Amino acid sequence: MNQSNTATTEPSQHNTAQRLFSNLFGRRSLDEWSLGSVLIIGVLALFICVVLPIYTLLSKSVENRAGDFIALTNFSQFFATPSLYNSINNSLFIALLSTTIVTSLSFLTAYGISRTRIPFKGLFRTILVLPILAPSLLPAISLVYLFGNQGIIKELLMGESIYGPIGIIIGSCFWTFPHALMIMLTALANTDARLYESAEVLGASPIRTFFTVTLPAAKYGIISVAFVVFTLVITDFGVPKVIGGQFNVLATDIYKQVIGQQNFEMGATVSVILLLPAILTFLTDRWLQRKQSALLTSKAVPWTAPKRQWLDRVFLGLMLLVSFIILSIILMAVYASLVTFWPYNLSLSLKNYNFDLMDGGGWAAYWNSIQMATFTAIIGTGFIFFQSYLVAKLPGFKVLKWFFHLFAILPLAVPGLVLGLAYIFFFNSPNNPLNGIYGTMTILVVCTISHFYTVCHLTATTALKQIDGEFESVSASLKVPQIKTFWRVTLPVCMPAVLDIASYLFVNAMTTVSAVVFLYSYNTSLASVAVLNMDDAGDIAPAAAMAVMIMLTCMLARLVHWLLGNVLLKNTQTWRKK
Amino acid sequence: MSNQAYLELQNIHQMFGTHQALQDVSLNIQEGEFVCFLGPSGCGKTSLLRIIAGLDMPTSGEIFQAGNNITQTPIKHRDFGIVFQSYALFPNLNVADNIAYGLASQQFSRQEKHARVRELLATVGLSGSEGKYPAQLSGGQQQRVALARALATSPGLLLLDEPLSALDARVRSHLRQEIKQLQEKLGVTTIMVTHDQEEALTMADKIVVMNHGVIEQIGSPQNVYTHPSTPFVAEFVGEMNFFKAQHSGAGMMQSGALILQCNPGTETTFGDDVQLAIRPEDIRFNCRADAENTLEANVLHLEFLGSRVRSLLQIDSHETPIIADISMNEMSGLNLAQGQSIRCQLPADRLHIFGGQA
């Protein structure tokens, strides 16, 4: 009796325990768990590389040099110092004016490309986005040669100095223009011919149609461009550093406080102030994205521009003018880099490319940049794409994914300069176990990947969302491990997006100055930093030469990207054709 | 054990936040049966299929397949093949690779795989399409490839999630027959989710009608059509005229001024509110004057539907007009015209009685 009793109770107890166990773990198969742990590692990596450094920066801004909490004393000190306080006015002035210029110009040129019948649209488009391949220092250097004390056309300024607000605004407009143009092109690409036909049938004049149909459809794009340009300009320090003269802005203040005066706490304080516009832009952008999606309907019929002779001529003139300005600035830098000794010996030579004869890191800096950009592109693309894949396609882990998404979006709101400073605070702290990577190539790669994380994450996510959501369910039902489906199906299908991410990371790693300027060491100087340092030391021609090298490398990278995308993929991806 | 169902769902509940997607669903499916989950969108039919597949978890309840409790089993340890509404064919793999996708992990030799793919393609009628990519196939062909892929590993259970809804009408009715024949030939237990009653009626051995997360009725197609157990089923499967009525005596129902004779045996008692229902094709004309439930009606409208005519009839002393379908054969003898009066009959054995208000 007794014996049978134990025999019946034991299995039931065993069952309850088993049930509990399987409730907790059994639902997921082993490969789901291993992919889940990769996702956990991803969340931790972003937490360490993005969240913790920014947290450290924020706490530094309310501490004194000894590390004691002093509430907002740093901030009141900042506002009490007229020179620092003036920087806010200066920064706002520069950013607002540049935003107005770039927004209107990018709208007009985007309109010219997408809504008129001018010829050579492809060529114009290529020329207009060229500045994105150069570091932001390049236009500043060109301006020195064009309008500086020994500039070739400095009479055009009628006695005004290029060193100051004029130079900063022209330089800022130049390098932010392609960013604005690309957003604007997307905003203007969504046309619906039915609306234009309705307007015409209802007897609306072209002007009225423009204000009631064209402009409202592009409204969110325009707002988005304005915010993006404002943030890019106010957080950039390359242009004001080279051509700003005595005109101080917030971004150069951080640099001077940290590099010049070793006043890290005030650097952190200015950084926090600089975070505000970036966060505002970030929030606006999120808000706009939600609005924008509602505008598009799948039934829209694309609109073809009618022939409007005078309008097409005006726009052709505008495109020629803008292209001319962009090409002049680029070619000026190229020419300046080739002139033997400006302005006394104008014969052409490669003397300025003898980087090893100057301070700033020499050719080693260039090769460091290539190495850094390659690592960033390979490791960054691998990490970002795979993590985005897990967030999009791994079942379950909802809380973890929510945090991942938050951390992945965060870098968009953090200017490079602020991130670089945050990295100093976090990784250079002696009690940080990761202290060892400070001053190495690793920290440069990690920082660059983090800095440009968001755009890549969103690109990957968009591509992944276009894939049928049931692939993973199908492969699970066929008992194929999910990772195999990733390798055989998801990755090949997303190859164009993967290439986009790699090329974006490579180009940005080559051209970026803002974050890495705080993080390079003697052995890991970078080409973009060398431009800055050579310019600082008065070696402007070699600085121009290095900027040209960066630009050529980026052009080469884009060419490789194009070849891979158009030649290799076309041959291996016959399945895309009907 | 021999009498046990192949698939057994016991008291399945599913909550999405505060929304109850499934409420106490229990169901037995025999081996080799073709079962349709039928219902309007949002009725919980797809949720139930996803729970059976292991794609979602029930909040409570248990599932047994071939005697094993599989409630907690991960998808990859379950025995089923699935075809999704979107087919989910891998766009970068050709037809052969798509079909062989599940075979790779089971240690098949190259030849065996080729042979199996060829055999499956022959089964679904697509021989010779091995090298094509999904984008080069029509919707119906993609459907068949998805079916072949799901069947490749010879699963014990085949799940079809609205497999025909993305196709145009002609292909759909053709594939309907094909899938049914294939299922009979292979004898694989099959569950299909659909919102199309015609699909369910023509294909299923057993229909599970669902609404608002509960099962309204389980039965054979004939049974569900001729003996709907709730007003919802009556209206969702086929068409139905409804009358509000009251139980007014043995086998008698009163609707307004009308007194209708009904078959006894219902569970209502005197004074109960009921709903009477009759299908449009069950209303008779050409009836004797002394037959039960004959009424005078006025023809409000006639609509030509090809093989039959749909008439809208205003019954004397009754507010809402009713619909009656008349076959073209019958029509030729009746010579019905709009505005005409006619005698019709609601046969007692065709009247459905539902207790309470719908």
PDB file of N, CA, C and O in Angstrom, chain A residues 347-404:
ATOM      1  N   SER A 347      54.494  76.193 -59.447  1.00  0.00           N
ATOM      2  CA  SER A 347      54.696  74.978 -60.243  1.00  0.00           C
ATOM      3  C   SER A 347      54.138  73.780 -59.469  1.00  0.00           C
ATOM      4  O   SER A 347      54.108  73.766 -58.245  1.00  0.00           O
ATOM      5  N   LEU A 348      53.651  72.778 -60.221  1.00  0.00           N
ATOM      6  CA  LEU A 348      52.992  71.642 -59.584  1.00  0.00           C
ATOM      7  C   LEU A 348      53.987  70.567 -59.190  1.00  0.00           C
ATOM      8  O   LEU A 348      54.925  70.272 -59.939  1.00  0.00           O
ATOM      9  N   SER A 349      53.808  70.009 -57.991  1.00  0.00           N
ATOM     10  CA  SER A 349      54.659  68.892 -57.578  1.00  0.00           C
ATOM     11  C   SER A 349      53.914  68.103 -56.517  1.00  0.00           C
ATOM     12  O   SER A 349      52.848  68.503 -56.065  1.00  0.00           O
ATOM     13  N   LEU A 350      54.487  66.975 -56.142  1.00  0.00           N
ATOM     14  CA  LEU A 350      53.862  66.161 -55.102  1.00  0.00           C
ATOM     15  C   LEU A 350      54.531  66.390 -53.747  1.00  0.00           C
ATOM     16  O   LEU A 350      54.389  65.596 -52.831  1.00  0.00           O
ATOM     17  N   LYS A 351      55.252  67.525 -53.635  1.00  0.00           N
ATOM     18  CA  LYS A 351      56.011  67.805 -52.417  1.00  0.00           C
ATOM     19  C   LYS A 351      55.140  67.761 -51.163  1.00  0.00           C
ATOM     20  O   LYS A 351      55.535  67.245 -50.128  1.00  0.00           O
ATOM     21  N   ASN A 352      53.903  68.294 -51.309  1.00  0.00           N
ATOM     22  CA  ASN A 352      53.033  68.364 -50.136  1.00  0.00           C
ATOM     23  C   ASN A 352      52.522  67.008 -49.682  1.00  0.00           C
ATOM     24  O   ASN A 352      51.936  66.877 -48.614  1.00  0.00           O
ATOM     25  N   TYR A 353      52.718  66.012 -50.569  1.00  0.00           N
ATOM     26  CA  TYR A 353      52.269  64.660 -50.189  1.00  0.00           C
ATOM     27  C   TYR A 353      53.353  63.907 -49.427  1.00  0.00           C
ATOM     28  O   TYR A 353      53.157  62.766 -49.059  1.00  0.00           O
ATOM     29  N   ASN A 354      54.477  64.544 -49.219  1.00  0.00           N
ATOM     30  CA  ASN A 354      55.526  63.950 -48.382  1.00  0.00           C
ATOM     31  C   ASN A 354      55.165  64.119 -46.916  1.00  0.00           C
ATOM     32  O   ASN A 354      55.835  64.823 -46.164  1.00  0.00           O
ATOM     33  N   PHE A 355      54.095  63.456 -46.523  1.00  0.00           N
ATOM     34  CA  PHE A 355      53.564  63.686 -45.179  1.00  0.00           C
ATOM     35  C   PHE A 355      54.569  63.349 -44.086  1.00  0.00           C
ATOM     36  O   PHE A 355      54.523  63.867 -42.991  1.00  0.00           O
ATOM     37  N   ASP A 356      55.500  62.446 -44.420  1.00  0.00           N
ATOM     38  CA  ASP A 356      56.430  62.013 -43.382  1.00  0.00           C
ATOM     39  C   ASP A 356      57.365  63.129 -42.945  1.00  0.00           C
ATOM     40  O   ASP A 356      58.001  63.041 -41.910  1.00  0.00           O
ATOM     41  N   LEU A 357      57.447  64.218 -43.785  1.00  0.00           N
ATOM     42  CA  LEU A 357      58.325  65.329 -43.424  1.00  0.00           C
ATOM     43  C   LEU A 357      57.649  66.307 -42.480  1.00  0.00           C
ATOM     44  O   LEU A 357      58.239  67.250 -41.995  1.00  0.00           O
ATOM     45  N   MET A 358      56.311  66.118 -42.259  1.00  0.00           N
ATOM     46  CA  MET A 358      55.598  67.072 -41.392  1.00  0.00           C
ATOM     47  C   MET A 358      55.187  66.389 -40.090  1.00  0.00           C
ATOM     48  O   MET A 358      55.151  65.177 -39.993  1.00  0.00           O
ATOM     49  N   ASP A 359      54.799  67.227 -39.147  1.00  0.00           N
ATOM     50  CA  ASP A 359      54.163  66.693 -37.949  1.00  0.00           C
ATOM     51  C   ASP A 359      52.739  66.303 -38.312  1.00  0.00           C
ATOM     52  O   ASP A 359      52.189  66.796 -39.285  1.00  0.00           O
ATOM     53  N   GLY A 360      52.145  65.491 -37.493  1.00  0.00           N
ATOM     54  CA  GLY A 360      50.736  65.146 -37.703  1.00  0.00           C
ATOM     55  C   GLY A 360      50.537  63.666 -37.924  1.00  0.00           C
ATOM     56  O   GLY A 360      49.415  63.191 -37.951  1.00  0.00           O
ATOM     57  N   GLY A 361      51.637  62.937 -38.087  1.00  0.00           N
ATOM     58  CA  GLY A 361      51.469  61.491 -38.175  1.00  0.00           C
ATOM     59  C   GLY A 361      51.961  60.891 -39.475  1.00  0.00           C
ATOM     60  O   GLY A 361      52.176  59.693 -39.575  1.00  0.00           O
ATOM     61  N   GLY A 362      52.139  61.745 -40.496  1.00  0.00           N
ATOM     62  CA  GLY A 362      52.706  61.266 -41.745  1.00  0.00           C
ATOM     63  C   GLY A 362      51.824  60.243 -42.456  1.00  0.00           C
ATOM     64  O   GLY A 362      50.625  60.129 -42.192  1.00  0.00           O
ATOM     65  N   TRP A 363      52.456  59.518 -43.377  1.00  0.00           N
ATOM     66  CA  TRP A 363      51.712  58.500 -44.122  1.00  0.00           C
ATOM     67  C   TRP A 363      51.165  57.425 -43.200  1.00  0.00           C
ATOM     68  O   TRP A 363      50.141  56.797 -43.486  1.00  0.00           O
ATOM     69  N   ALA A 364      51.850  57.208 -42.076  1.00  0.00           N
ATOM     70  CA  ALA A 364      51.347  56.209 -41.120  1.00  0.00           C
ATOM     71  C   ALA A 364      49.929  56.543 -40.706  1.00  0.00           C
ATOM     72  O   ALA A 364      49.089  55.650 -40.548  1.00  0.00           O
ATOM     73  N   ALA A 365      49.645  57.847 -40.550  1.00  0.00           N
ATOM     74  CA  ALA A 365      48.293  58.255 -40.168  1.00  0.00           C
ATOM     75  C   ALA A 365      47.295  57.849 -41.236  1.00  0.00           C
ATOM     76  O   ALA A 365      46.196  57.371 -40.942  1.00  0.00           O
ATOM     77  N   TYR A 366      47.706  58.020 -42.502  1.00  0.00           N
ATOM     78  CA  TYR A 366      46.815  57.632 -43.592  1.00  0.00           C
ATOM     79  C   TYR A 366      46.526  56.137 -43.536  1.00  0.00           C
ATOM     80  O   TYR A 366      45.378  55.704 -43.606  1.00  0.00           O
ATOM     81  N   TRP A 367      47.593  55.347 -43.377  1.00  0.00           N
ATOM     82  CA  TRP A 367      47.382  53.888 -43.342  1.00  0.00           C
ATOM     83  C   TRP A 367      46.590  53.485 -42.103  1.00  0.00           C
ATOM     84  O   TRP A 367      45.791  52.555 -42.147  1.00  0.00           O
ATOM     85  N   ASN A 368      46.812  54.211 -40.999  1.00  0.00           N
ATOM     86  CA  ASN A 368      45.987  53.947 -39.811  1.00  0.00           C
ATOM     87  C   ASN A 368      44.512  54.154 -40.131  1.00  0.00           C
ATOM     88  O   ASN A 368      43.661  53.375 -39.709  1.00  0.00           O
ATOM     89  N   SER A 369      44.233  55.241 -40.866  1.00  0.00           N
ATOM     90  CA  SER A 369      42.852  55.531 -41.221  1.00  0.00           C
ATOM     91  C   SER A 369      42.259  54.418 -42.071  1.00  0.00           C
ATOM     92  O   SER A 369      41.120  54.001 -41.864  1.00  0.00           O
ATOM     93  N   ILE A 370      43.057  53.951 -43.047  1.00  0.00           N
ATOM     94  CA  ILE A 370      42.582  52.864 -43.906  1.00  0.00           C
ATOM     95  C   ILE A 370      42.269  51.633 -43.054  1.00  0.00           C
ATOM     96  O   ILE A 370      41.211  51.007 -43.180  1.00  0.00           O
ATOM     97  N   GLN A 371      43.195  51.352 -42.128  1.00  0.00           N
ATOM     98  CA  GLN A 371      43.021  50.193 -41.256  1.00  0.00           C
ATOM     99  C   GLN A 371      41.769  50.367 -40.399  1.00  0.00           C
ATOM    100  O   GLN A 371      40.934  49.472 -40.285  1.00  0.00           O
ATOM    101  N   MET A 372      41.649  51.568 -39.819  1.00  0.00           N
ATOM    102  CA  MET A 372      40.521  51.838 -38.933  1.00  0.00           C
ATOM    103  C   MET A 372      39.210  51.748 -39.706  1.00  0.00           C
ATOM    104  O   MET A 372      38.245  51.123 -39.248  1.00  0.00           O
ATOM    105  N   ALA A 373      39.180  52.326 -40.906  1.00  0.00           N
ATOM    106  CA  ALA A 373      37.943  52.314 -41.698  1.00  0.00           C
ATOM    107  C   ALA A 373      37.591  50.896 -42.136  1.00  0.00           C
ATOM    108  O   ALA A 373      36.418  50.511 -42.146  1.00  0.00           O
ATOM    109  N   THR A 374      38.616  50.108 -42.470  1.00  0.00           N
ATOM    110  CA  THR A 374      38.353  48.734 -42.887  1.00  0.00           C
ATOM    111  C   THR A 374      37.784  47.921 -41.731  1.00  0.00           C
ATOM    112  O   THR A 374      36.787  47.219 -41.873  1.00  0.00           O
ATOM    113  N   PHE A 375      38.449  48.025 -40.571  1.00  0.00           N
ATOM    114  CA  PHE A 375      37.938  47.311 -39.386  1.00  0.00           C
ATOM    115  C   PHE A 375      36.515  47.757 -39.066  1.00  0.00           C
ATOM    116  O   PHE A 375      35.648  46.945 -38.776  1.00  0.00           O
ATOM    117  N   THR A 376      36.307  49.073 -39.096  1.00  0.00           N
ATOM    118  CA  THR A 376      34.975  49.600 -38.776  1.00  0.00           C
ATOM    119  C   THR A 376      33.938  49.033 -39.733  1.00  0.00           C
ATOM    120  O   THR A 376      32.871  48.579 -39.322  1.00  0.00           O
ATOM    121  N   ALA A 377      34.292  49.020 -41.027  1.00  0.00           N
ATOM    122  CA  ALA A 377      33.330  48.533 -42.020  1.00  0.00           C
ATOM    123  C   ALA A 377      33.041  47.051 -41.823  1.00  0.00           C
ATOM    124  O   ALA A 377      31.887  46.627 -41.810  1.00  0.00           O
ATOM    125  N   ILE A 378      34.104  46.257 -41.614  1.00  0.00           N
ATOM    126  CA  ILE A 378      33.890  44.805 -41.528  1.00  0.00           C
ATOM    127  C   ILE A 378      33.226  44.424 -40.201  1.00  0.00           C
ATOM    128  O   ILE A 378      32.157  43.808 -40.165  1.00  0.00           O
ATOM    129  N   ILE A 379      33.855  44.830 -39.101  1.00  0.00           N
ATOM    130  CA  ILE A 379      33.311  44.450 -37.791  1.00  0.00           C
ATOM    131  C   ILE A 379      31.957  45.116 -37.569  1.00  0.00           C
ATOM    132  O   ILE A 379      30.994  44.491 -37.139  1.00  0.00           O
ATOM    133  N   GLY A 380      31.901  46.406 -37.914  1.00  0.00           N
ATOM    134  CA  GLY A 380      30.655  47.147 -37.706  1.00  0.00           C
ATOM    135  C   GLY A 380      29.499  46.544 -38.485  1.00  0.00           C
ATOM    136  O   GLY A 380      28.431  46.295 -37.939  1.00  0.00           O
ATOM    137  N   THR A 381      29.721  46.274 -39.773  1.00  0.00           N
ATOM    138  CA  THR A 381      28.641  45.725 -40.585  1.00  0.00           C
ATOM    139  C   THR A 381      28.198  44.374 -40.044  1.00  0.00           C
ATOM    140  O   THR A 381      27.008  44.098 -39.906  1.00  0.00           O
ATOM    141  N   GLY A 382      29.187  43.540 -39.717  1.00  0.00           N
ATOM    142  CA  GLY A 382      28.856  42.210 -39.182  1.00  0.00           C
ATOM    143  C   GLY A 382      28.029  42.320 -37.923  1.00  0.00           C
ATOM    144  O   GLY A 382      26.953  41.729 -37.808  1.00  0.00           O
ATOM    145  N   PHE A 383      28.523  43.111 -36.971  1.00  0.00           N
ATOM    146  CA  PHE A 383      27.828  43.239 -35.685  1.00  0.00           C
ATOM    147  C   PHE A 383      26.448  43.854 -35.875  1.00  0.00           C
ATOM    148  O   PHE A 383      25.435  43.312 -35.424  1.00  0.00           O
ATOM    149  N   ILE A 384      26.402  44.988 -36.580  1.00  0.00           N
ATOM    150  CA  ILE A 384      25.137  45.721 -36.697  1.00  0.00           C
ATOM    151  C   ILE A 384      24.095  44.893 -37.430  1.00  0.00           C
ATOM    152  O   ILE A 384      22.962  44.748 -36.986  1.00  0.00           O
ATOM    153  N   PHE A 385      24.493  44.295 -38.551  1.00  0.00           N
ATOM    154  CA  PHE A 385      23.490  43.575 -39.326  1.00  0.00           C
ATOM    155  C   PHE A 385      22.982  42.362 -38.560  1.00  0.00           C
ATOM    156  O   PHE A 385      21.782  42.100 -38.513  1.00  0.00           O
ATOM    157  N   PHE A 386      23.895  41.622 -37.939  1.00  0.00           N
ATOM    158  CA  PHE A 386      23.450  40.422 -37.241  1.00  0.00           C
ATOM    159  C   PHE A 386      22.574  40.767 -36.042  1.00  0.00           C
ATOM    160  O   PHE A 386      21.569  40.113 -35.782  1.00  0.00           O
ATOM    161  N   GLN A 387      22.949  41.822 -35.325  1.00  0.00           N
ATOM    162  CA  GLN A 387      22.118  42.210 -34.180  1.00  0.00           C
ATOM    163  C   GLN A 387      20.744  42.705 -34.652  1.00  0.00           C
ATOM    164  O   GLN A 387      19.730  42.360 -34.053  1.00  0.00           O
ATOM    165  N   SER A 388      20.713  43.487 -35.720  1.00  0.00           N
ATOM    166  CA  SER A 388      19.417  43.952 -36.234  1.00  0.00           C
ATOM    167  C   SER A 388      18.576  42.760 -36.665  1.00  0.00           C
ATOM    168  O   SER A 388      17.360  42.739 -36.493  1.00  0.00           O
ATOM    169  N   TYR A 389      19.256  41.756 -37.224  1.00  0.00           N
ATOM    170  CA  TYR A 389      18.563  40.541 -37.637  1.00  0.00           C
ATOM    171  C   TYR A 389      17.921  39.865 -36.425  1.00  0.00           C
ATOM    172  O   TYR A 389      16.755  39.470 -36.463  1.00  0.00           O
ATOM    173  N   LEU A 390      18.698  39.743 -35.356  1.00  0.00           N
ATOM    174  CA  LEU A 390      18.153  39.080 -34.165  1.00  0.00           C
ATOM    175  C   LEU A 390      16.965  39.860 -33.617  1.00  0.00           C
ATOM    176  O   LEU A 390      15.950  39.285 -33.235  1.00  0.00           O
ATOM    177  N   VAL A 391      17.094  41.195 -33.586  1.00  0.00           N
ATOM    178  CA  VAL A 391      15.990  42.010 -33.063  1.00  0.00           C
ATOM    179  C   VAL A 391      14.751  41.831 -33.943  1.00  0.00           C
ATOM    180  O   VAL A 391      13.634  41.725 -33.455  1.00  0.00           O
ATOM    181  N   ALA A 392      14.963  41.745 -35.257  1.00  0.00           N
ATOM    182  CA  ALA A 392      13.812  41.670 -36.157  1.00  0.00           C
ATOM    183  C   ALA A 392      13.232  40.264 -36.259  1.00  0.00           C
ATOM    184  O   ALA A 392      12.034  40.101 -36.440  1.00  0.00           O
ATOM    185  N   LYS A 393      14.064  39.241 -36.138  1.00  0.00           N
ATOM    186  CA  LYS A 393      13.601  37.908 -36.531  1.00  0.00           C
ATOM    187  C   LYS A 393      13.630  36.839 -35.442  1.00  0.00           C
ATOM    188  O   LYS A 393      13.137  35.743 -35.669  1.00  0.00           O
ATOM    189  N   LEU A 394      14.251  37.103 -34.312  1.00  0.00           N
ATOM    190  CA  LEU A 394      14.277  36.070 -33.275  1.00  0.00           C
ATOM    191  C   LEU A 394      12.982  36.155 -32.479  1.00  0.00           C
ATOM    192  O   LEU A 394      12.606  37.223 -32.022  1.00  0.00           O
ATOM    193  N   PRO A 395      12.271  35.028 -32.321  1.00  0.00           N
ATOM    194  CA  PRO A 395      11.023  35.117 -31.546  1.00  0.00           C
ATOM    195  C   PRO A 395      11.307  35.356 -30.063  1.00  0.00           C
ATOM    196  O   PRO A 395      12.338  34.927 -29.546  1.00  0.00           O
ATOM    197  N   GLY A 396      10.404  36.052 -29.400  1.00  0.00           N
ATOM    198  CA  GLY A 396      10.529  36.271 -27.962  1.00  0.00           C
ATOM    199  C   GLY A 396      11.518  37.373 -27.608  1.00  0.00           C
ATOM    200  O   GLY A 396      11.814  38.238 -28.419  1.00  0.00           O
ATOM    201  N   PHE A 397      12.044  37.329 -26.379  1.00  0.00           N
ATOM    202  CA  PHE A 397      13.027  38.302 -25.860  1.00  0.00           C
ATOM    203  C   PHE A 397      12.545  39.750 -26.009  1.00  0.00           C
ATOM    204  O   PHE A 397      13.321  40.630 -26.378  1.00  0.00           O
ATOM    205  N   LYS A 398      11.263  39.996 -25.761  1.00  0.00           N
ATOM    206  CA  LYS A 398      10.680  41.306 -26.036  1.00  0.00           C
ATOM    207  C   LYS A 398      11.365  42.448 -25.282  1.00  0.00           C
ATOM    208  O   LYS A 398      11.668  43.486 -25.850  1.00  0.00           O
ATOM    209  N   VAL A 399      11.610  42.248 -23.981  1.00  0.00           N
ATOM    210  CA  VAL A 399      12.197  43.311 -23.154  1.00  0.00           C
ATOM    211  C   VAL A 399      13.595  43.641 -23.666  1.00  0.00           C
ATOM    212  O   VAL A 399      13.967  44.809 -23.829  1.00  0.00           O
ATOM    213  N   LEU A 400      14.345  42.579 -23.935  1.00  0.00           N
ATOM    214  CA  LEU A 400      15.715  42.737 -24.409  1.00  0.00           C
ATOM    215  C   LEU A 400      15.742  43.535 -25.721  1.00  0.00           C
ATOM    216  O   LEU A 400      16.549  44.449 -25.908  1.00  0.00           O
ATOM    217  N   LYS A 401      14.808  43.213 -26.610  1.00  0.00           N
ATOM    218  CA  LYS A 401      14.758  43.890 -27.897  1.00  0.00           C
ATOM    219  C   LYS A 401      14.397  45.367 -27.736  1.00  0.00           C
ATOM    220  O   LYS A 401      14.912  46.211 -28.451  1.00  0.00           O
ATOM    221  N   TRP A 402      13.496  45.630 -26.799  1.00  0.00           N
ATOM    222  CA  TRP A 402      13.101  47.015 -26.556  1.00  0.00           C
ATOM    223  C   TRP A 402      14.311  47.834 -26.137  1.00  0.00           C
ATOM    224  O   TRP A 402      14.547  48.926 -26.658  1.00  0.00           O
ATOM    225  N   PHE A 403      15.099  47.277 -25.236  1.00  0.00           N
ATOM    226  CA  PHE A 403      16.302  47.981 -24.784  1.00  0.00           C
ATOM    227  C   PHE A 403      17.310  48.115 -25.919  1.00  0.00           C
ATOM    228  O   PHE A 403      17.940  49.149 -26.088  1.00  0.00           O
ATOM    229  N   PHE A 404      17.433  47.052 -26.696  1.00  0.00           N
ATOM    230  CA  PHE A 404      18.390  47.114 -27.794  1.00  0.00           C
ATOM    231  C   PHE A 404      18.037  48.255 -28.749  1.00  0.00           C
ATOM    232  O   PHE A 404      18.893  49.040 -29.135  1.00  0.00           O
TER     233      PHE A 404
END
